[in-house]
mmCIF file of C-alpha atoms in Angstrom:
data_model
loop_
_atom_site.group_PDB
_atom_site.id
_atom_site.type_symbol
_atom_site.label_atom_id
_atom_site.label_comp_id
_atom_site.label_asym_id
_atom_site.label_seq_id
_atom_site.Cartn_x
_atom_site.Cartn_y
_atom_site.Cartn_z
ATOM 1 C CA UNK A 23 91.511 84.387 107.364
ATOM 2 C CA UNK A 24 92.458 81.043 106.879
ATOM 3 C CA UNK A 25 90.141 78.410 106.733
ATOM 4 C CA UNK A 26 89.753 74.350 106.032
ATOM 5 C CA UNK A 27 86.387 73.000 105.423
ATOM 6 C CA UNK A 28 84.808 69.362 105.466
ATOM 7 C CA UNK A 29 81.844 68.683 103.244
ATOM 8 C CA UNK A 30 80.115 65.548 103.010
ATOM 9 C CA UNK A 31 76.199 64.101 102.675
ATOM 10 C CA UNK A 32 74.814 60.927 102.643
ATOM 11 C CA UNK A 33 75.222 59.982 99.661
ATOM 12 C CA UNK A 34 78.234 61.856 98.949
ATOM 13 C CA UNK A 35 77.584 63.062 95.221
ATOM 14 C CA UNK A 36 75.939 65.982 94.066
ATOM 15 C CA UNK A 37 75.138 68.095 97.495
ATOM 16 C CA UNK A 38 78.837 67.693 98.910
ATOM 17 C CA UNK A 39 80.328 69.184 95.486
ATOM 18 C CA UNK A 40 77.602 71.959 95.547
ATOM 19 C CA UNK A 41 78.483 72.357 99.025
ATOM 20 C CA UNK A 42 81.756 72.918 98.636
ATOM 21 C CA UNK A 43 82.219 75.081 95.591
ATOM 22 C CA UNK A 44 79.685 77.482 97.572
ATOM 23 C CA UNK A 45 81.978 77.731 100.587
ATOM 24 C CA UNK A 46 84.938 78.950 97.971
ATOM 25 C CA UNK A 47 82.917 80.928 96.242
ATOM 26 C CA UNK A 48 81.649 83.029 99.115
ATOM 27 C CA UNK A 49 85.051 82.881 100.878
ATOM 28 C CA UNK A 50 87.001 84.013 98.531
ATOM 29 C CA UNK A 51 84.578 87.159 97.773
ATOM 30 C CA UNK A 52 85.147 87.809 101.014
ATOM 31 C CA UNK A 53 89.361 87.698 101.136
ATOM 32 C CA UNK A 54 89.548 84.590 103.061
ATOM 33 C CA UNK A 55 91.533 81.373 101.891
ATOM 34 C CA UNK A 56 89.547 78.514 101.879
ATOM 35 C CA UNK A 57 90.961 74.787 101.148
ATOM 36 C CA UNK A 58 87.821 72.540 101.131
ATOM 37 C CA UNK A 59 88.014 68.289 101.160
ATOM 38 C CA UNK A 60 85.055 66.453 100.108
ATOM 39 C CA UNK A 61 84.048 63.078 101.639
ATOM 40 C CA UNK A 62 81.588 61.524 99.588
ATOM 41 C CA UNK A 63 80.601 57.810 97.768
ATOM 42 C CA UNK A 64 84.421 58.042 96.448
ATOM 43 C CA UNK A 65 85.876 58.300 99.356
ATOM 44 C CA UNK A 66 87.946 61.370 100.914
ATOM 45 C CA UNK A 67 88.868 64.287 97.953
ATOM 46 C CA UNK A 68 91.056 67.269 97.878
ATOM 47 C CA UNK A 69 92.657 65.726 101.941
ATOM 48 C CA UNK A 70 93.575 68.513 104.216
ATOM 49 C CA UNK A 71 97.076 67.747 105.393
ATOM 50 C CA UNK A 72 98.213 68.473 108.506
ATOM 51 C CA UNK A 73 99.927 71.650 107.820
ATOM 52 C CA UNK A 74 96.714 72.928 105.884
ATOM 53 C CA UNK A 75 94.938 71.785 109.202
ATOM 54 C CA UNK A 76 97.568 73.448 111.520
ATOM 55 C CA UNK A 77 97.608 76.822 109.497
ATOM 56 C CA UNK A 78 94.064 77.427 109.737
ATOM 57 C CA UNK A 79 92.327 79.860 111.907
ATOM 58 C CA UNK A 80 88.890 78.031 112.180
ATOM 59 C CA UNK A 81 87.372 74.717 110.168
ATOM 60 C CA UNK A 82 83.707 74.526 109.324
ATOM 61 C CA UNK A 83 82.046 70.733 108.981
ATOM 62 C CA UNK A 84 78.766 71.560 106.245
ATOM 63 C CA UNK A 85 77.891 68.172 106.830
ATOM 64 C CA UNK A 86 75.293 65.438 107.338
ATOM 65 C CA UNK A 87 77.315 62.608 108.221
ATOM 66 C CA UNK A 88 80.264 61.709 110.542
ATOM 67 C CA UNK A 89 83.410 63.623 109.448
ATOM 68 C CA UNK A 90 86.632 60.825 108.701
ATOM 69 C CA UNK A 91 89.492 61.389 110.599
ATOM 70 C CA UNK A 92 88.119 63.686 112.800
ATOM 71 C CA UNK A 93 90.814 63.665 115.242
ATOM 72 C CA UNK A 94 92.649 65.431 112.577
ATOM 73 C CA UNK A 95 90.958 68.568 113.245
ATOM 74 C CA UNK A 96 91.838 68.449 117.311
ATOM 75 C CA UNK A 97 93.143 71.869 118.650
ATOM 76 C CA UNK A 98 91.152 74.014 115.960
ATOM 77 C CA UNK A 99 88.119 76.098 116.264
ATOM 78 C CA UNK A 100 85.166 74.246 114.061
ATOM 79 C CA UNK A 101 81.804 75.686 113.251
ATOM 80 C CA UNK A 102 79.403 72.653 111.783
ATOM 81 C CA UNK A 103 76.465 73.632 109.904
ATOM 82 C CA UNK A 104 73.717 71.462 107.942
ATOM 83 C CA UNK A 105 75.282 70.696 104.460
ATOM 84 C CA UNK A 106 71.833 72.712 103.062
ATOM 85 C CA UNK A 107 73.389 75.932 104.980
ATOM 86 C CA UNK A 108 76.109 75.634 103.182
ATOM 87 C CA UNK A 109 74.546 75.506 99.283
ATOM 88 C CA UNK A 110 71.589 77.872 100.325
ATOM 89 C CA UNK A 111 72.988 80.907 102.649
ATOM 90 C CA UNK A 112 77.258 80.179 103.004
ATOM 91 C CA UNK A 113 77.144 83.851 103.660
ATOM 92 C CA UNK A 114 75.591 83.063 107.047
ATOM 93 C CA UNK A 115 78.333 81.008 107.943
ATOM 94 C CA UNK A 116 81.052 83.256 107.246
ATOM 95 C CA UNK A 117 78.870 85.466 109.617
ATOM 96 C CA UNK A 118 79.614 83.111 112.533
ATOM 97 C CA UNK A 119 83.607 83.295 112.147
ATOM 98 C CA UNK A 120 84.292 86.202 114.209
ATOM 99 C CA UNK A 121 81.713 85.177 116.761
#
């Protein structure tokens, strides 16, 4: 499956980043493709583009802010989770795709 993922936090440091390499971890153990952007104290990171966006099957927000440019992500399926689902049980969010 292909996927496109959002993390962000508050603060944008330490828990977005942990976040994120958690959702590629587990994703890719599992066969999926996984492109994940990062919006954080520095701004946005690793941007989706549009085609990432348009080739993906589902999106999932681990966040605990607003996502930027949310618009971006009209027309797709999106699963948001708490940003702490994401760094301590990803695996139960892959568990939601096929749902």
């Amino acid at each position: 499956m292909k996927i496109v993922a959002v993390t962000a936090c508050p603060t944008g440091i330490a828990h977005t980043y942990m976040a994120a390499a958690r959702l590629e971890k587990i994703a890719k153990s599992q066969g999926h493709e996984i492109k994940v952007e990062t919006q954080g104290a520095i701004g946005i990171e690793n941007k989706l583009t549009e085609n990432d966006i348009r080739q993906a099957e589902i999106a999932i927000f681990a966040v605990d802010v607003q996502v930027e440019e949310r618009e971006r992500f009209n027309g797709i399926k999106v699963i948001q989770v708490p940003l702490k689902e994401a760094i301590n049980d990803p695996e139960s969010i892959f568990s939601k795709l096929s749902n």
